[in-house]
Short mmCIF file of C-alpha atoms and ligand atoms in Angstrom, two decimals:
data_model
loop_
_atom_site.label_atom_id
_atom_site.label_comp_id
_atom_site.label_asym_id
_atom_site.label_seq_id
_atom_site.Cartn_x
_atom_site.Cartn_y
_atom_site.Cartn_z
CA MET A 1 -1.98 0.92 -9.23
CA ARG A 2 -2.04 0.37 -5.06
CA ARG A 3 -4.14 4.09 -4.34
CA LEU A 4 -1.56 4.80 -0.96
CA LEU A 5 -3.54 5.70 2.35
CA PRO A 6 -3.74 9.92 3.56
CA GLY A 7 -0.03 10.37 5.07
CA PHE A 8 0.95 8.07 3.49
CA ASN A 9 4.11 8.24 1.48
CA ALA A 10 5.67 6.53 -1.44
CA LEU A 11 8.53 8.07 -1.56
CA PRO A 12 10.06 7.86 2.42
CA GLU A 13 13.21 10.48 1.10
CA GLU A 14 10.58 13.16 -0.64
CA ASN A 15 9.59 13.68 3.20
CA ILE A 16 12.68 13.88 5.32
CA PRO A 17 13.59 17.43 4.69
CA GLU A 18 17.17 18.36 2.79
CA ARG A 19 19.24 20.71 4.16
CA ALA A 20 19.86 23.18 1.92
CA GLU A 21 24.36 22.93 2.93
CA PRO A 22 25.01 19.47 2.48
CA ARG A 23 26.41 17.63 5.69
CA PRO A 24 30.08 16.27 6.28
CA LEU A 25 30.45 12.09 5.44
CA PRO A 26 29.58 10.02 7.91
CA THR A 27 32.21 8.86 10.30
CA HIS A 28 31.05 6.04 10.80
CA VAL A 29 28.50 3.93 8.32
CA ALA A 30 27.05 0.13 9.17
CA ILE A 31 25.80 -1.88 6.22
CA ILE A 32 22.64 -4.87 6.50
CA MET A 33 24.25 -6.54 3.68
CA ASP A 34 21.45 -8.49 2.59
CA GLY A 35 19.92 -10.85 -0.64
CA ASN A 36 22.97 -12.31 -1.79
CA GLY A 37 20.39 -15.33 -1.54
CA ARG A 38 17.80 -14.28 -3.81
CA TRP A 39 20.62 -13.10 -5.58
CA ALA A 40 21.57 -16.57 -6.93
CA THR A 41 18.24 -17.92 -6.60
CA LYS A 42 17.72 -15.42 -9.71
CA ARG A 43 21.18 -17.29 -11.54
CA ASN A 44 19.79 -20.73 -10.35
CA LEU A 45 22.75 -21.29 -8.42
CA PRO A 46 23.23 -22.48 -4.89
CA ARG A 47 23.05 -19.74 -2.43
CA ILE A 48 26.71 -19.95 -1.03
CA ALA A 49 27.27 -17.90 -4.56
CA GLY A 50 26.23 -15.32 -3.56
CA HIS A 51 27.75 -15.24 -0.05
CA LYS A 52 30.83 -15.42 -2.37
CA ARG A 53 29.49 -12.72 -4.05
CA GLY A 54 29.14 -10.69 -1.84
CA VAL A 55 32.72 -11.49 -0.18
CA ASN A 56 33.77 -9.32 -3.57
CA SER A 57 31.37 -6.27 -2.49
CA VAL A 58 32.85 -6.20 1.25
CA ARG A 59 36.53 -6.11 -0.37
CA LYS A 60 34.99 -3.29 -2.97
CA ILE A 61 33.32 -1.39 0.49
CA THR A 62 36.52 -1.67 2.26
CA ARG A 63 38.21 -0.49 -0.58
CA HIS A 64 36.65 2.49 -1.29
CA ALA A 65 34.58 3.06 2.74
CA LYS A 66 38.63 3.92 3.45
CA ALA A 67 39.36 5.89 -0.11
CA ARG A 68 36.64 8.24 1.15
CA GLY A 69 37.47 8.74 4.32
CA VAL A 70 34.99 7.16 6.70
CA ARG A 71 37.30 5.96 9.33
CA TYR A 72 34.46 2.61 10.70
CA LEU A 73 33.00 0.98 8.32
CA THR A 74 30.97 -1.69 10.45
CA LEU A 75 29.35 -5.07 8.43
CA PHE A 76 27.04 -7.19 9.41
CA ALA A 77 27.75 -11.18 8.63
CA PHE A 78 26.48 -13.11 10.28
CA SER A 79 23.53 -12.52 12.63
CA THR A 80 23.34 -14.66 16.36
CA GLU A 81 19.40 -15.76 14.52
CA ASN A 82 21.67 -17.17 10.77
CA TRP A 83 22.16 -20.34 12.96
CA LEU A 84 18.96 -21.34 12.25
CA ARG A 85 19.24 -21.78 8.06
CA PRO A 86 20.40 -25.66 7.05
CA THR A 87 24.24 -26.94 8.47
CA GLU A 88 25.39 -26.96 5.04
CA GLU A 89 24.70 -23.02 4.62
CA VAL A 90 27.00 -21.74 8.21
CA HIS A 91 29.54 -23.65 7.35
CA GLY A 92 29.51 -22.04 4.11
CA LEU A 93 29.06 -18.79 5.66
CA PHE A 94 32.64 -20.09 8.41
CA ASP A 95 34.30 -21.37 4.99
CA LEU A 96 34.10 -17.54 3.52
CA LEU A 97 34.55 -15.86 6.45
CA ARG A 98 38.17 -18.60 6.87
CA TYR A 99 39.17 -17.28 3.14
CA TYR A 100 38.72 -13.45 3.09
CA ILE A 101 40.70 -12.82 7.25
CA ARG A 102 42.84 -15.54 5.76
CA ARG A 103 43.42 -14.10 1.89
CA GLU A 104 42.40 -10.53 2.69
CA CYS A 105 43.92 -9.25 6.93
CA ARG A 106 47.75 -8.68 5.29
CA THR A 107 45.94 -5.91 2.85
CA LEU A 108 44.29 -4.69 5.55
CA ALA A 109 47.17 -4.38 7.66
CA ARG A 110 49.09 -2.66 4.62
CA ASP A 111 46.24 -0.07 3.64
CA GLY A 112 46.42 0.83 7.86
CA VAL A 113 42.82 -0.93 7.76
CA ARG A 114 42.57 -2.24 11.41
CA ILE A 115 40.09 -4.95 11.50
CA ARG A 116 37.35 -5.50 15.18
CA PHE A 117 35.16 -8.81 15.67
CA ILE A 118 31.68 -6.79 17.53
CA GLY A 119 29.57 -10.84 18.65
CA ASP A 120 29.95 -13.88 21.15
CA SER A 121 32.47 -14.97 19.42
CA SER A 122 32.59 -18.13 22.40
CA GLU A 123 29.67 -19.43 20.26
CA LEU A 124 32.07 -20.54 16.81
CA PRO A 125 34.66 -23.13 15.97
CA ALA A 126 37.89 -23.00 17.41
CA ASP A 127 40.15 -22.38 14.81
CA LEU A 128 37.60 -19.37 13.38
CA GLN A 129 38.13 -17.77 16.65
CA SER A 130 41.84 -17.55 16.45
CA MET A 131 41.83 -16.85 13.05
CA ILE A 132 40.17 -13.50 14.40
CA ALA A 133 42.58 -12.54 16.99
CA GLU A 134 45.54 -13.73 15.01
CA ALA A 135 43.80 -10.96 12.44
CA GLU A 136 42.68 -8.44 14.91
CA ALA A 137 46.17 -8.31 16.64
CA LEU A 138 48.00 -8.15 12.88
CA THR A 139 45.77 -5.07 12.23
CA ALA A 140 45.73 -3.27 15.73
CA THR A 141 47.98 -0.50 14.29
CA GLY A 142 45.83 0.26 11.21
CA GLU A 143 44.70 4.24 11.59
CA ALA A 144 42.72 4.80 8.69
CA MET A 145 39.83 2.59 9.26
CA THR A 146 38.75 0.49 11.54
CA LEU A 147 36.15 -2.53 9.58
CA ILE A 148 34.04 -4.04 12.03
CA VAL A 149 32.54 -7.53 11.74
CA ALA A 150 29.54 -8.14 13.11
CA LEU A 151 30.33 -12.03 13.04
CA ASN A 152 27.56 -14.05 15.93
CA TYR A 153 25.91 -10.83 16.73
CA GLY A 154 22.46 -9.67 17.75
CA ALA A 155 21.06 -7.00 19.23
CA ARG A 156 19.63 -8.05 22.15
CA GLY A 157 21.44 -10.94 23.77
CA GLU A 158 24.89 -7.94 23.65
CA ILE A 159 21.35 -5.73 25.86
CA VAL A 160 20.59 -7.54 28.32
CA ALA A 161 25.01 -9.27 28.12
CA ALA A 162 25.81 -5.29 29.12
CA THR A 163 22.64 -4.58 31.80
CA LYS A 164 23.89 -8.12 33.89
CA ARG A 165 26.70 -6.89 33.94
CA LEU A 166 26.09 -4.10 35.75
CA ALA A 167 23.50 -5.40 37.93
CA ALA A 168 26.04 -7.84 39.16
CA ARG A 169 28.80 -5.29 40.15
CA VAL A 170 25.39 -2.86 41.76
CA GLU A 171 25.58 -6.43 43.02
CA ALA A 172 28.71 -7.06 44.86
CA GLY A 173 28.22 -3.05 46.08
CA GLU A 174 30.82 -1.55 43.89
CA LEU A 175 28.05 0.59 40.74
CA ALA A 176 24.76 1.90 42.99
CA ALA A 177 21.64 1.65 40.42
CA ASP A 178 21.69 5.53 40.70
CA ALA A 179 24.86 6.12 39.10
CA ILE A 180 24.84 3.69 36.07
CA ASP A 181 23.62 6.58 32.54
CA ASP A 182 23.08 6.06 28.99
CA LYS A 183 27.40 6.43 28.59
CA MET A 184 28.24 3.72 31.31
CA LEU A 185 26.24 0.50 29.40
CA SER A 186 27.76 2.63 25.59
CA MET A 187 31.24 1.43 27.38
CA GLU A 188 29.49 -1.79 28.24
CA MET A 189 28.40 -3.08 24.68
CA TYR A 190 30.55 -4.84 22.25
CA THR A 191 31.39 -0.95 20.25
CA ALA A 192 32.71 0.56 23.54
CA GLY A 193 35.27 3.40 22.27
CA PHE A 194 33.21 2.66 18.68
CA PRO A 195 31.15 6.35 17.27
CA ASP A 196 27.18 5.03 16.46
CA PRO A 197 26.96 4.75 13.28
CA ASP A 198 25.68 8.24 11.61
CA LEU A 199 24.21 5.78 8.95
CA ILE A 200 22.68 2.43 8.47
CA VAL A 201 22.62 0.75 5.18
CA ARG A 202 20.14 -2.38 4.26
CA THR A 203 20.65 -3.67 1.56
CA SER A 204 17.65 -6.21 -1.22
CA GLY A 205 14.52 -3.35 -0.06
CA GLU A 206 13.82 -5.20 3.70
CA GLN A 207 12.88 -2.60 5.56
CA ARG A 208 13.65 -3.43 9.22
CA LEU A 209 16.60 -3.93 11.89
CA SER A 210 16.75 -7.10 11.85
CA ASN A 211 18.28 -7.32 15.97
CA PHE A 212 21.87 -4.86 15.10
CA MET A 213 22.85 -2.12 16.55
CA LEU A 214 19.67 -1.78 18.63
CA TRP A 215 21.08 0.80 21.10
CA GLN A 216 23.59 2.03 18.87
CA ALA A 217 21.26 2.95 15.93
CA ALA A 218 19.60 6.15 18.21
CA TYR A 219 19.62 8.84 16.09
CA SER A 220 21.16 7.46 12.67
CA GLU A 221 20.12 8.15 9.07
CA PHE A 222 18.84 4.68 8.33
CA LEU A 223 18.82 4.25 3.97
CA PHE A 224 17.42 1.46 2.01
CA VAL A 225 18.64 0.10 -1.59
CA ASP A 226 16.59 -2.42 -3.54
CA SER A 227 20.33 -3.50 -4.60
CA HIS A 228 21.49 -7.29 -3.43
CA TRP A 229 25.14 -7.22 -1.38
CA PRO A 230 26.54 -8.65 -4.40
CA ASP A 231 25.00 -6.01 -6.88
CA PHE A 232 26.29 -3.58 -4.79
CA ASP A 233 29.65 -1.68 -5.55
CA GLU A 234 31.56 1.64 -5.25
CA GLU A 235 28.51 4.30 -6.90
CA SER A 236 25.78 3.05 -4.94
CA PHE A 237 28.00 3.22 -2.01
CA ASP A 238 28.29 7.69 -3.36
CA GLN A 239 25.13 7.20 -3.34
CA CYS A 240 23.88 6.27 0.29
CA LEU A 241 26.83 9.05 0.91
CA ASP A 242 25.70 11.60 -0.76
CA ARG A 243 22.06 10.91 -0.07
CA TYR A 244 23.15 10.16 4.14
CA CYS A 245 24.32 15.14 2.91
CA LEU A 246 20.96 15.95 2.82
CA ARG A 247 19.67 14.64 5.84
CA ASP A 248 18.86 17.12 8.11
CA ARG A 249 20.17 15.21 11.83
CA ARG A 250 18.15 16.97 15.10
CA PHE A 251 18.61 14.45 17.53
CA GLY A 252 16.20 15.60 18.91
CA GLY A 253 16.80 19.44 18.39
CA LEU A 254 15.02 21.50 16.11
CA ARG A 255 15.80 22.08 12.69
CA LYS A 256 19.47 24.60 12.43
CA SER A 257 18.98 26.53 9.68
CA GLY A 258 21.68 26.38 6.53
C1 FPP B 301 22.03 -12.17 4.16
O1 FPP B 301 21.50 -12.38 2.64
C2 FPP B 301 23.31 -12.05 4.49
C3 FPP B 301 24.43 -13.02 4.81
C4 FPP B 301 23.42 -13.55 6.21
C5 FPP B 301 25.89 -12.88 5.12
C6 FPP B 301 26.50 -12.43 4.74
C7 FPP B 301 28.21 -12.79 4.94
C8 FPP B 301 28.99 -12.24 3.14
C9 FPP B 301 28.62 -11.18 3.38
C10 FPP B 301 30.75 -12.92 3.54
C11 FPP B 301 31.51 -13.00 4.73
C12 FPP B 301 31.37 -11.87 5.09
C13 FPP B 301 32.18 -10.91 5.92
C14 FPP B 301 33.14 -9.03 6.37
C15 FPP B 301 33.97 -11.16 4.52
P1 FPP B 301 20.88 -13.05 2.92
O2 FPP B 301 20.91 -14.46 2.31
O3 FPP B 301 20.29 -13.10 4.03
O4 FPP B 301 20.04 -13.67 1.55
P2 FPP B 301 18.69 -12.92 1.06
O5 FPP B 301 17.30 -12.65 2.08
O6 FPP B 301 18.81 -12.85 -0.06
O7 FPP B 301 18.38 -14.37 1.65
#
């Protein structure tokens, strides 16, 4: 086995100070659903078969997150960079989203789950844009949980657009540049009004953010799990919550005893 350099840890978790008392559950969990393609390739199936199975996980984890009392669940469904994939896969993903919205919306409304989409919807097919608007309207009164689907979402684009809107107000003389603070910038993000994610999970073993929630993740806890998204189930989610509850969050301050 390759020797680790001094200061490197085989299991990064071991280095993270744990709390003596578990902390409360996260209010907002965000998931980078990775590994659908690998799941399918391992089974000699087309990549879209992995995405299809991924929709099952979306359904299961949404129901379970709500049952566990999570108030906000964000799922990264399509990034602004995912247009680089073959057209067939992109269209396949949009078809799955149509299928999901058509099939799930009433159930979400019945269960008190409000669905919201973040990202640049103006670049999506027109019928999908209408479906998104209808789904948001149909579930708007849901109070049990907010399911946020990041679709054609890219964090750098989000930050640039937010900055431009504030700059335009400065240029128009409506806002003093000096008055801009982090709260004001937060209110210009797609996520305005939602709390920042307490926990960001990425499946499939990759350890990067891939242009996801760069602004909102300032103090998020991160968990990288090996399962591919189609294999990520209720038990995997519970394990993530358990691990989160043992993390010591200090937000730049000092460790509290207990
Ligand atoms: C990443 O796996 C996954 C995606 C880019 C798409 C995720 C979409 C879904 C699960 C279905 C639709 C979503 C909803 C909310 C209904 P990958 O294909 O990059 O995996 P790989 O790295 O193994 O190739």
